[in-house]
Amino acid sequence: MALLDIRQRTGYLFMAVIIGHIILISAQVNTDRGVPVLEAVTFGAFAEVQRGASTLIGGVRTSWDDYLALQSVRSDNEQLRREVAQLQVALQQQRALAQQSRTLVDLLQLREQVQLETVAAAVIAGSASPDFRTLTIDKGSADGLRPDMAVIAPAGVVGRIITPSARAAKVQLLIDRNAAAGAIVERSRAQGVVEGTGGDLRLNYVSGTADVRSGDVVITSGIDGIYPKGFVVGQIESVERGAGEFGTVVIRPAVDFSSIEAVLVVVSPVLSGVEEPVAIDEGAATEPATQARE
Amino acid sequence: MKAVGVVIAIALALALQTTLARFLVGGTVALDLVLVVVVYVALTSGPVTGMLAGSLAGIIQDALSSGVIGIGGLAKSIVGFLAGAIGQQFIVTAALPRMVMFLGATAAHAAVFMGLYVLLGLRSFPAPWAAILSQALGNAAVGMVAFAIIESVPGMVDRRRVRRRL
């Protein structure tokens, strides 16, 4: 029928009236969920519109982020690389600080254990020449340091003060060729003199009949008047019996001289040293000592 | 002027419908005088007027009843539009076509009205055929009478004028 043709004015009017009534009815009738049909249909339809708009906006945004906005990625990347580098440096600094803290804790424990009057000092420099095994600490005569004072670390004996200035001091390491210390084998109490070779230590002047074995812990004897008695020097690495009275005993130092950061300088008389071997590090030096006591 | 007449007719039909309902047992009447008015308007004035009259009358009827406002309006709008459209396409001036129109309009109105209620799950109409048929017959009868009365009014006036001149 021509009257029902939607293209005519009557058709539009008819559709408008029908839709108006449907809307009116929908506003009063509830769905199964108790929501008015008009609200449900309107919300449902608008939700689809929102979904479509969201999809459209998401697509545009994705296109923008994935393609157009990449223009600044290069500069961002460079900036991020710089930040990563800075953070890596900062991380290393933090690690260094943590390690330093651990070292200081060990040092504090050593200080409490040895019951000697000590001065804590930080290593501020190494040796100026490879022929001399020394290091410089940040404490000097102004802090009570004098020549021939023993320098110890949590792992064991480090060396002695040789040149103190007002605010710094040079320490001769025990592995220096000119360094020596009275020592005994902890297990057998065999005595000798520890001397540096520039890289490791030798236990000289040990009786050929002495009970010395590889793995024995060597500690200071205190007879030299410099190092307090009972501090770990190192561990016997090898023993070579010679034809003469003395053999060659190689000692692996208890202290890692290449990574030492903080030390204690013993400022009290050496005779008040400790009897038991002192080494805070949980390394090889302490463990053999325990085994030897057993 | 025609719109005012339609509104007055709807108002009178509603008033009469509600008045009759008060005096009948059960409060129901097997007549829909408002629907009769809508069909009459549609047949005499066309589909648009019939539709608008049906819409207005149905909404008022819904508002006065306890049903969903709009269902009666939608049913009467459709009926008014279709009746007007058919009245324009076919000659319905004879008694029989008019009766058929009233019968068909009542049936269509009942179908839309009850169908929507059932579809929306708001009401049920068990065995409605007898009620629909009785209402259709009643509406047709009232409509036929209404047409006859209204169409006879101008002739009566003219005849009185002629008699006075003679």
GROMACS .gro file of C-alpha atoms in nm:
model
  460
    1MET     CA    1   0.000   0.000   0.000
    2ALA     CA    2   0.120   0.344  -0.082
    3LEU     CA    3   0.027   0.470   0.261
    4LEU     CA    4   0.266   0.228   0.425
    5ASP     CA    5   0.551   0.336   0.204
    6ILE     CA    6   0.813   0.470   0.436
    7ARG     CA    7   0.925   0.716   0.170
    8GLN     CA    8   0.601   0.907   0.203
    9ARG     CA    9   0.522   1.149   0.479
   10THR     CA   10   0.247   0.931   0.611
   11GLY     CA   11   0.484   0.639   0.639
   12TYR     CA   12   0.729   0.845   0.840
   13LEU     CA   13   0.454   0.961   1.066
   14PHE     CA   14   0.327   0.608   1.113
   15MET     CA   15   0.672   0.480   1.200
   16ALA     CA   16   0.728   0.769   1.437
   17VAL     CA   17   0.406   0.697   1.621
   18ILE     CA   18   0.481   0.325   1.643
   19ILE     CA   19   0.832   0.386   1.769
   20GLY     CA   20   0.701   0.640   2.016
   21HIS     CA   21   0.463   0.388   2.159
   22ILE     CA   22   0.725   0.119   2.174
   23ILE     CA   23   0.951   0.352   2.364
   24LEU     CA   24   0.669   0.441   2.597
   25ILE     CA   25   0.596   0.075   2.662
   26SER     CA   26   0.959  -0.011   2.704
   27ALA     CA   27   0.996   0.248   2.973
   28GLN     CA   28   0.742   0.067   3.188
   29VAL     CA   29   0.811  -0.298   3.120
   30ASN     CA   30   1.092  -0.468   3.308
   31THR     CA   31   1.316  -0.738   3.175
   32ASP     CA   32   1.384  -1.063   3.358
   33ARG     CA   33   1.660  -0.888   3.546
   34GLY     CA   34   1.421  -0.623   3.672
   35VAL     CA   35   1.554  -0.346   3.454
   36PRO     CA   36   1.313  -0.148   3.238
   37VAL     CA   37   1.325  -0.263   2.877
   38LEU     CA   38   1.386   0.090   2.757
   39GLU     CA   39   1.681   0.123   2.988
   40ALA     CA   40   1.814  -0.219   2.897
   41VAL     CA   41   1.776  -0.166   2.525
   42THR     CA   42   1.911   0.186   2.542
   43PHE     CA   43   2.203   0.079   2.755
   44GLY     CA   44   2.266  -0.225   2.538
   45ALA     CA   45   2.256  -0.022   2.221
   46PHE     CA   46   2.469   0.254   2.368
   47ALA     CA   47   2.709  -0.003   2.507
   48GLU     CA   48   2.758  -0.130   2.156
   49VAL     CA   49   2.816   0.225   2.042
   50GLN     CA   50   3.065   0.267   2.324
   51ARG     CA   51   3.231  -0.061   2.231
   52GLY     CA   52   3.256   0.050   1.871
   53ALA     CA   53   3.389   0.389   1.971
   54SER     CA   54   3.635   0.227   2.206
   55THR     CA   55   3.751  -0.011   1.936
   56LEU     CA   56   3.785   0.275   1.693
   57ILE     CA   57   3.973   0.490   1.940
   58GLY     CA   58   4.185   0.192   2.041
   59GLY     CA   59   4.273   0.128   1.680
   60VAL     CA   60   4.363   0.489   1.623
   61ARG     CA   61   4.561   0.492   1.943
   62THR     CA   62   4.741   0.172   1.854
   63SER     CA   63   4.822   0.308   1.513
   64TRP     CA   64   4.945   0.624   1.670
   65ASP     CA   65   5.150   0.450   1.935
   66ASP     CA   66   5.289   0.182   1.707
   67TYR     CA   67   5.371   0.395   1.407
   68LEU     CA   68   5.335   0.768   1.434
   69ALA     CA   69   5.458   0.806   1.789
   70LEU     CA   70   5.769   0.604   1.714
   71GLN     CA   71   5.936   0.916   1.587
   72SER     CA   72   6.045   0.997   1.938
   73VAL     CA   73   6.153   0.643   2.017
   74ARG     CA   74   6.506   0.701   1.899
   75SER     CA   75   6.564   0.991   2.132
   76ASP     CA   76   6.383   0.807   2.409
   77ASN     CA   77   6.603   0.507   2.347
   78GLU     CA   78   6.914   0.716   2.371
   79GLN     CA   79   6.793   0.875   2.689
   80LEU     CA   80   6.706   0.537   2.834
   81ARG     CA   81   7.047   0.403   2.745
   82ARG     CA   82   7.205   0.692   2.927
   83GLU     CA   83   6.982   0.630   3.224
   84VAL     CA   84   7.067   0.261   3.220
   85ALA     CA   85   7.434   0.345   3.215
   86GLN     CA   86   7.390   0.584   3.505
   87LEU     CA   87   7.190   0.326   3.694
   88GLN     CA   88   7.455   0.064   3.632
   89VAL     CA   89   7.716   0.297   3.770
   90ALA     CA   90   7.494   0.372   4.067
   91LEU     CA   91   7.437   0.001   4.118
   92GLN     CA   92   7.806  -0.063   4.118
   93GLN     CA   93   7.851   0.216   4.367
   94GLN     CA   94   7.585   0.062   4.586
   95ARG     CA   95   7.749  -0.276   4.560
   96ALA     CA   96   8.079  -0.120   4.650
   97LEU     CA   97   7.919   0.045   4.948
   98ALA     CA   98   7.764  -0.283   5.053
   99GLN     CA   99   8.094  -0.459   5.023
  100GLN     CA  100   8.258  -0.183   5.216
  101SER     CA  101   7.995  -0.219   5.485
  102ARG     CA  102   8.060  -0.590   5.507
  103THR     CA  103   8.430  -0.523   5.534
  104LEU     CA  104   8.374  -0.275   5.812
  105VAL     CA  105   8.148  -0.518   5.994
  106ASP     CA  106   8.417  -0.782   5.974
  107LEU     CA  107   8.668  -0.531   6.094
  108LEU     CA  108   8.447  -0.437   6.385
  109GLN     CA  109   8.405  -0.800   6.480
  110LEU     CA  110   8.780  -0.846   6.466
  111ARG     CA  111   8.828  -0.543   6.678
  112GLU     CA  112   8.594  -0.675   6.943
  113GLN     CA  113   8.753  -1.019   6.931
  114VAL     CA  114   9.120  -0.932   6.959
  115GLN     CA  115   9.071  -0.710   7.261
  116LEU     CA  116   9.359  -0.497   7.153
  117GLU     CA  117   9.366  -0.127   7.120
  118THR     CA  118   9.333  -0.069   6.752
  119VAL     CA  119   9.273   0.210   6.508
  120ALA     CA  120   9.064   0.143   6.204
  121ALA     CA  121   9.195   0.276   5.880
  122ALA     CA  122   9.093   0.269   5.520
  123VAL     CA  123   9.325   0.182   5.240
  124ILE     CA  124   9.363   0.484   5.020
  125ALA     CA  125   9.641   0.379   4.788
  126GLY     CA  126   9.851   0.091   4.673
  127SER     CA  127  10.221   0.058   4.617
  128ALA     CA  128  10.393   0.300   4.389
  129SER     CA  129  10.630   0.039   4.254
  130PRO     CA  130  10.569  -0.324   4.171
  131ASP     CA  131  10.893  -0.413   4.344
  132PHE     CA  132  10.761  -0.300   4.676
  133ARG     CA  133  10.444  -0.441   4.820
  134THR     CA  134  10.302  -0.158   5.021
  135LEU     CA  135   9.981   0.029   5.062
  136THR     CA  136   9.875   0.358   5.214
  137ILE     CA  137   9.613   0.400   5.482
  138ASP     CA  138   9.429   0.713   5.582
  139LYS     CA  139   9.548   0.726   5.941
  140GLY     CA  140   9.881   0.863   6.052
  141SER     CA  141  10.077   0.984   6.346
  142ALA     CA  142   9.803   1.223   6.437
  143ASP     CA  143   9.593   0.917   6.513
  144GLY     CA  144   9.863   0.758   6.726
  145LEU     CA  145  10.026   0.545   6.461
  146ARG     CA  146  10.394   0.474   6.495
  147PRO     CA  147  10.643   0.274   6.291
  148ASP     CA  148  10.639  -0.105   6.334
  149MET     CA  149  10.283  -0.115   6.448
  150ALA     CA  150  10.107  -0.428   6.327
  151VAL     CA  151   9.835  -0.397   6.069
  152ILE     CA  152   9.573  -0.667   6.064
  153ALA     CA  153   9.261  -0.745   5.875
  154PRO     CA  154   8.969  -0.978   5.943
  155ALA     CA  155   9.137  -1.249   5.737
  156GLY     CA  156   9.472  -1.222   5.908
  157VAL     CA  157   9.795  -1.031   5.923
  158VAL     CA  158   9.846  -0.756   5.669
  159GLY     CA  159  10.181  -0.600   5.751
  160ARG     CA  160  10.334  -0.325   5.953
  161ILE     CA  161  10.356   0.050   5.955
  162ILE     CA  162  10.679   0.170   5.806
  163THR     CA  163  10.627   0.537   5.730
  164PRO     CA  164  10.363   0.726   5.915
  165SER     CA  165  10.285   1.084   5.823
  166ALA     CA  166  10.045   1.310   6.005
  167ARG     CA  167   9.734   1.189   5.832
  168ALA     CA  168   9.846   0.880   5.645
  169ALA     CA  169  10.078   0.592   5.677
  170LYS     CA  170  10.260   0.352   5.451
  171VAL     CA  171  10.213  -0.012   5.534
  172GLN     CA  172  10.462  -0.276   5.433
  173LEU     CA  173  10.271  -0.585   5.339
  174LEU     CA  174  10.378  -0.917   5.477
  175ILE     CA  175  10.437  -1.046   5.126
  176ASP     CA  176  10.691  -0.775   5.054
  177ARG     CA  177  11.040  -0.911   4.997
  178ASN     CA  178  11.172  -0.717   5.294
  179ALA     CA  179  10.894  -0.822   5.530
  180ALA     CA  180  10.918  -1.093   5.791
  181ALA     CA  181  10.733  -1.211   6.097
  182GLY     CA  182  10.782  -1.467   6.367
  183ALA     CA  183  10.538  -1.753   6.312
  184ILE     CA  184  10.443  -2.096   6.438
  185VAL     CA  185  10.254  -2.382   6.289
  186GLU     CA  186   9.938  -2.391   6.484
  187ARG     CA  187   9.898  -2.767   6.489
  188SER     CA  188  10.254  -2.875   6.569
  189ARG     CA  189  10.375  -2.551   6.727
  190ALA     CA  190  10.679  -2.565   6.502
  191GLN     CA  191  10.839  -2.225   6.491
  192GLY     CA  192  10.990  -2.037   6.204
  193VAL     CA  193  11.007  -1.702   6.031
  194VAL     CA  194  10.760  -1.599   5.763
  195GLU     CA  195  10.914  -1.396   5.486
  196GLY     CA  196  10.760  -1.238   5.186
  197THR     CA  197  10.862  -1.323   4.836
  198GLY     CA  198  10.671  -1.054   4.655
  199GLY     CA  199  10.375  -1.279   4.582
  200ASP     CA  200  10.339  -1.535   4.855
  201LEU     CA  201  10.508  -1.628   5.181
  202ARG     CA  202  10.777  -1.869   5.285
  203LEU     CA  203  10.818  -2.022   5.626
  204ASN     CA  204  11.189  -2.030   5.684
  205TYR     CA  205  11.407  -2.153   5.960
  206VAL     CA  206  11.183  -2.446   6.036
  207SER     CA  207  11.356  -2.747   6.178
  208GLY     CA  208  11.395  -3.033   5.934
  209THR     CA  209  11.242  -3.266   6.186
  210ALA     CA  210  10.946  -3.044   6.258
  211ASP     CA  211  10.598  -3.176   6.195
  212VAL     CA  212  10.488  -2.953   5.913
  213ARG     CA  213  10.229  -3.058   5.662
  214SER     CA  214  10.048  -2.912   5.378
  215GLY     CA  215   9.727  -2.747   5.495
  216ASP     CA  216   9.858  -2.648   5.834
  217VAL     CA  217   9.769  -2.301   5.949
  218VAL     CA  218  10.051  -2.068   6.032
  219ILE     CA  219   9.995  -1.799   6.291
  220THR     CA  220  10.206  -1.523   6.434
  221SER     CA  221  10.425  -1.616   6.727
  222GLY     CA  222  10.466  -1.266   6.866
  223ILE     CA  223  10.837  -1.306   6.923
  224ASP     CA  224  10.925  -1.037   6.668
  225GLY     CA  225  10.781  -0.764   6.887
  226ILE     CA  226  10.567  -0.634   6.604
  227TYR     CA  227  10.279  -0.870   6.540
  228PRO     CA  228  10.060  -0.987   6.825
  229LYS     CA  229  10.061  -1.357   6.887
  230GLY     CA  230   9.793  -1.576   6.738
  231PHE     CA  231   9.696  -1.394   6.417
  232VAL     CA  232   9.658  -1.600   6.106
  233VAL     CA  233   9.933  -1.560   5.854
  234GLY     CA  234   9.826  -1.820   5.605
  235GLN     CA  235   9.803  -2.183   5.519
  236ILE     CA  236  10.086  -2.411   5.421
  237GLU     CA  237  10.055  -2.488   5.056
  238SER     CA  238  10.354  -2.711   5.003
  239VAL     CA  239  10.647  -2.853   5.198
  240GLU     CA  240  10.977  -2.947   5.032
  241ARG     CA  241  11.228  -3.129   5.242
  242GLY     CA  242  11.580  -3.030   5.150
  243ALA     CA  243  11.911  -3.192   5.219
  244GLY     CA  244  12.000  -2.934   5.479
  245GLU     CA  245  11.854  -2.849   5.814
  246PHE     CA  246  11.563  -2.650   5.677
  247GLY     CA  247  11.320  -2.725   5.405
  248THR     CA  248  11.109  -2.493   5.189
  249VAL     CA  249  10.761  -2.431   5.318
  250VAL     CA  250  10.534  -2.226   5.093
  251ILE     CA  251  10.248  -2.043   5.262
  252ARG     CA  252   9.941  -1.910   5.090
  253PRO     CA  253   9.857  -1.580   5.260
  254ALA     CA  254   9.531  -1.565   5.447
  255VAL     CA  255   9.474  -1.209   5.336
  256ASP     CA  256   9.389  -1.124   4.979
  257PHE     CA  257   9.615  -0.826   4.948
  258SER     CA  258   9.474  -0.725   4.615
  259SER     CA  259   9.129  -0.653   4.752
  260ILE     CA  260   9.197  -0.524   5.097
  261GLU     CA  261   9.002  -0.208   5.178
  262ALA     CA  262   9.012  -0.153   5.549
  263VAL     CA  263   9.250  -0.256   5.822
  264LEU     CA  264   9.310  -0.230   6.191
  265VAL     CA  265   9.632  -0.091   6.326
  266VAL     CA  266   9.730  -0.240   6.659
  267VAL     CA  267   9.841   0.046   6.874
  268SER     CA  268   9.868  -0.145   7.201
  269PRO     CA  269  10.179  -0.344   7.301
  270VAL     CA  270  10.206  -0.666   7.105
  271LEU     CA  271  10.251  -0.881   7.414
  272SER     CA  272   9.886  -0.847   7.495
  273GLY     CA  273   9.787  -1.038   7.189
  274VAL     CA  274   9.547  -1.323   7.168
  275GLU     CA  275   9.618  -1.689   7.211
  276GLU     CA  276   9.374  -1.832   6.963
  277PRO     CA  277   9.425  -1.775   6.592
  278VAL     CA  278   9.220  -1.481   6.479
  279ALA     CA  279   9.054  -1.468   6.141
  280ILE     CA  280   8.707  -1.343   6.084
  281ASP     CA  281   8.685  -1.453   5.723
  282GLU     CA  282   8.509  -1.780   5.670
  283GLY     CA  283   8.778  -1.876   5.428
  284ALA     CA  284   9.037  -2.145   5.428
  285ALA     CA  285   9.250  -1.999   5.700
  286THR     CA  286   9.004  -2.050   5.982
  287GLU     CA  287   8.872  -2.387   5.880
  288PRO     CA  288   9.205  -2.569   5.881
  289ALA     CA  289   9.279  -2.409   6.214
  290THR     CA  290   8.967  -2.563   6.356
  291GLN     CA  291   9.052  -2.896   6.208
  292ALA     CA  292   9.397  -2.872   6.355
  293ARG     CA  293   9.260  -2.806   6.702
  294GLU     CA  294   9.037  -3.108   6.669
  295MET     CA  295  -1.181   2.218   1.389
  296LYS     CA  296  -1.174   1.857   1.295
  297ALA     CA  297  -0.910   1.787   1.560
  298VAL     CA  298  -1.127   1.947   1.826
  299GLY     CA  299  -1.418   1.735   1.717
  300VAL     CA  300  -1.204   1.421   1.734
  301VAL     CA  301  -1.083   1.507   2.083
  302ILE     CA  302  -1.437   1.575   2.198
  303ALA     CA  303  -1.552   1.249   2.050
  304ILE     CA  304  -1.276   1.060   2.225
  305ALA     CA  305  -1.356   1.230   2.551
  306LEU     CA  306  -1.723   1.147   2.518
  307ALA     CA  307  -1.641   0.788   2.432
  308LEU     CA  308  -1.416   0.755   2.732
  309ALA     CA  309  -1.672   0.914   2.959
  310LEU     CA  310  -1.941   0.686   2.829
  311GLN     CA  311  -1.716   0.384   2.851
  312THR     CA  312  -1.625   0.450   3.212
  313THR     CA  313  -1.981   0.536   3.301
  314LEU     CA  314  -2.111   0.215   3.153
  315ALA     CA  315  -1.846   0.013   3.327
  316ARG     CA  316  -1.967   0.136   3.665
  317PHE     CA  317  -2.312  -0.001   3.612
  318LEU     CA  318  -2.221  -0.340   3.475
  319VAL     CA  319  -2.156  -0.642   3.687
  320GLY     CA  320  -1.790  -0.708   3.722
  321GLY     CA  321  -1.696  -0.368   3.590
  322THR     CA  322  -1.642  -0.492   3.238
  323VAL     CA  323  -1.823  -0.413   2.923
  324ALA     CA  324  -1.813  -0.604   2.595
  325LEU     CA  325  -1.774  -0.279   2.409
  326ASP     CA  326  -1.479  -0.056   2.330
  327LEU     CA  327  -1.641   0.272   2.250
  328VAL     CA  328  -1.306   0.441   2.217
  329LEU     CA  329  -1.210   0.194   1.947
  330VAL     CA  330  -1.537   0.263   1.772
  331VAL     CA  331  -1.458   0.633   1.770
  332VAL     CA  332  -1.110   0.567   1.638
  333VAL     CA  333  -1.237   0.350   1.355
  334TYR     CA  334  -1.503   0.602   1.271
  335VAL     CA  335  -1.251   0.886   1.262
  336ALA     CA  336  -1.017   0.676   1.051
  337LEU     CA  337  -1.285   0.586   0.800
  338THR     CA  338  -1.408   0.940   0.770
  339SER     CA  339  -1.080   1.133   0.795
  340GLY     CA  340  -0.803   0.910   0.668
  341PRO     CA  341  -0.513   0.709   0.809
  342VAL     CA  342  -0.313   0.989   0.964
  343THR     CA  343  -0.602   1.130   1.156
  344GLY     CA  344  -0.710   0.783   1.250
  345MET     CA  345  -0.366   0.697   1.369
  346LEU     CA  346  -0.328   1.013   1.575
  347ALA     CA  347  -0.674   0.969   1.717
  348GLY     CA  348  -0.595   0.608   1.804
  349SER     CA  349  -0.270   0.708   1.963
  350LEU     CA  350  -0.425   0.979   2.175
  351ALA     CA  351  -0.726   0.774   2.272
  352GLY     CA  352  -0.524   0.464   2.349
  353ILE     CA  353  -0.275   0.646   2.567
  354ILE     CA  354  -0.553   0.813   2.762
  355GLN     CA  355  -0.727   0.480   2.796
  356ASP     CA  356  -0.406   0.319   2.916
  357ALA     CA  357  -0.348   0.599   3.159
  358LEU     CA  358  -0.694   0.561   3.304
  359SER     CA  359  -0.654   0.187   3.335
  360SER     CA  360  -0.390   0.000   3.532
  361GLY     CA  361  -0.209  -0.134   3.229
  362VAL     CA  362   0.111  -0.036   3.062
  363ILE     CA  363   0.077   0.304   2.905
  364GLY     CA  364   0.135   0.273   2.534
  365ILE     CA  365   0.017  -0.077   2.458
  366GLY     CA  366  -0.341   0.032   2.400
  367GLY     CA  367  -0.211   0.340   2.224
  368LEU     CA  368   0.003   0.132   1.993
  369ALA     CA  369  -0.281  -0.105   1.917
  370LYS     CA  370  -0.526   0.173   1.843
  371SER     CA  371  -0.268   0.364   1.639
  372ILE     CA  372  -0.216   0.064   1.415
  373VAL     CA  373  -0.586   0.000   1.392
  374GLY     CA  374  -0.663   0.363   1.318
  375PHE     CA  375  -0.395   0.381   1.053
  376LEU     CA  376  -0.496   0.058   0.882
  377ALA     CA  377  -0.865   0.144   0.897
  378GLY     CA  378  -0.800   0.484   0.747
  379ALA     CA  379  -0.578   0.335   0.479
  380ILE     CA  380  -0.833   0.072   0.388
  381GLY     CA  381  -1.110   0.330   0.389
  382GLN     CA  382  -0.917   0.532   0.137
  383GLN     CA  383  -0.844   0.236  -0.086
  384PHE     CA  384  -1.185   0.072  -0.078
  385ILE     CA  385  -1.543   0.189  -0.071
  386VAL     CA  386  -1.672   0.127   0.275
  387THR     CA  387  -1.982   0.338   0.272
  388ALA     CA  388  -2.218   0.043   0.262
  389ALA     CA  389  -2.332  -0.121   0.582
  390LEU     CA  390  -2.166  -0.454   0.529
  391PRO     CA  391  -1.819  -0.324   0.459
  392ARG     CA  392  -1.842  -0.099   0.756
  393MET     CA  393  -1.943  -0.389   0.975
  394VAL     CA  394  -1.654  -0.589   0.843
  395MET     CA  395  -1.429  -0.297   0.915
  396PHE     CA  396  -1.543  -0.279   1.276
  397LEU     CA  397  -1.513  -0.652   1.318
  398GLY     CA  398  -1.169  -0.658   1.166
  399ALA     CA  399  -1.054  -0.353   1.361
  400THR     CA  400  -1.165  -0.510   1.686
  401ALA     CA  401  -0.987  -0.833   1.602
  402ALA     CA  402  -0.669  -0.653   1.501
  403HIS     CA  403  -0.680  -0.439   1.811
  404ALA     CA  404  -0.723  -0.746   2.030
  405ALA     CA  405  -0.444  -0.925   1.853
  406VAL     CA  406  -0.199  -0.641   1.899
  407PHE     CA  407  -0.314  -0.555   2.249
  408MET     CA  408  -0.321  -0.908   2.387
  409GLY     CA  409  -0.020  -1.012   2.186
  410LEU     CA  410   0.194  -0.741   2.334
  411TYR     CA  411   0.086  -0.821   2.685
  412VAL     CA  412   0.150  -1.190   2.636
  413LEU     CA  413   0.478  -1.120   2.459
  414LEU     CA  414   0.598  -0.906   2.744
  415GLY     CA  415   0.482  -1.158   2.997
  416LEU     CA  416   0.265  -0.911   3.177
  417ARG     CA  417  -0.073  -1.076   3.146
  418SER     CA  418  -0.232  -1.390   3.013
  419PHE     CA  419  -0.557  -1.416   2.821
  420PRO     CA  420  -0.688  -1.770   2.844
  421ALA     CA  421  -0.955  -1.849   2.581
  422PRO     CA  422  -1.007  -1.493   2.459
  423TRP     CA  423  -1.194  -1.579   2.143
  424ALA     CA  424  -1.546  -1.550   2.283
  425ALA     CA  425  -1.469  -1.218   2.443
  426ILE     CA  426  -1.311  -1.092   2.125
  427LEU     CA  427  -1.601  -1.205   1.916
  428SER     CA  428  -1.860  -1.053   2.147
  429GLN     CA  429  -1.670  -0.729   2.161
  430ALA     CA  430  -1.631  -0.727   1.785
  431LEU     CA  431  -2.001  -0.775   1.736
  432GLY     CA  432  -2.082  -0.511   1.995
  433ASN     CA  433  -1.841  -0.263   1.845
  434ALA     CA  434  -1.975  -0.330   1.500
  435ALA     CA  435  -2.327  -0.278   1.615
  436VAL     CA  436  -2.247   0.044   1.794
  437GLY     CA  437  -2.042   0.162   1.502
  438MET     CA  438  -2.315   0.090   1.252
  439VAL     CA  439  -2.564   0.276   1.466
  440ALA     CA  440  -2.327   0.563   1.509
  441PHE     CA  441  -2.268   0.590   1.138
  442ALA     CA  442  -2.640   0.576   1.071
  443ILE     CA  443  -2.719   0.843   1.328
  444ILE     CA  444  -2.445   1.078   1.227
  445GLU     CA  445  -2.514   1.043   0.858
  446SER     CA  446  -2.882   1.099   0.910
  447VAL     CA  447  -2.836   1.419   1.106
  448PRO     CA  448  -2.762   1.646   0.806
  449GLY     CA  449  -3.063   1.507   0.613
  450MET     CA  450  -3.294   1.567   0.906
  451VAL     CA  451  -3.177   1.925   0.935
  452ASP     CA  452  -3.227   1.984   0.565
  453ARG     CA  453  -3.572   1.834   0.571
  454ARG     CA  454  -3.675   2.055   0.866
  455ARG     CA  455  -3.557   2.363   0.678
  456VAL     CA  456  -3.758   2.265   0.372
  457ARG     CA  457  -4.071   2.207   0.580
  458ARG     CA  458  -4.037   2.546   0.750
  459ARG     CA  459  -4.008   2.718   0.408
  460LEU     CA  460  -4.316   2.540   0.282
   0.00000   0.00000   0.00000
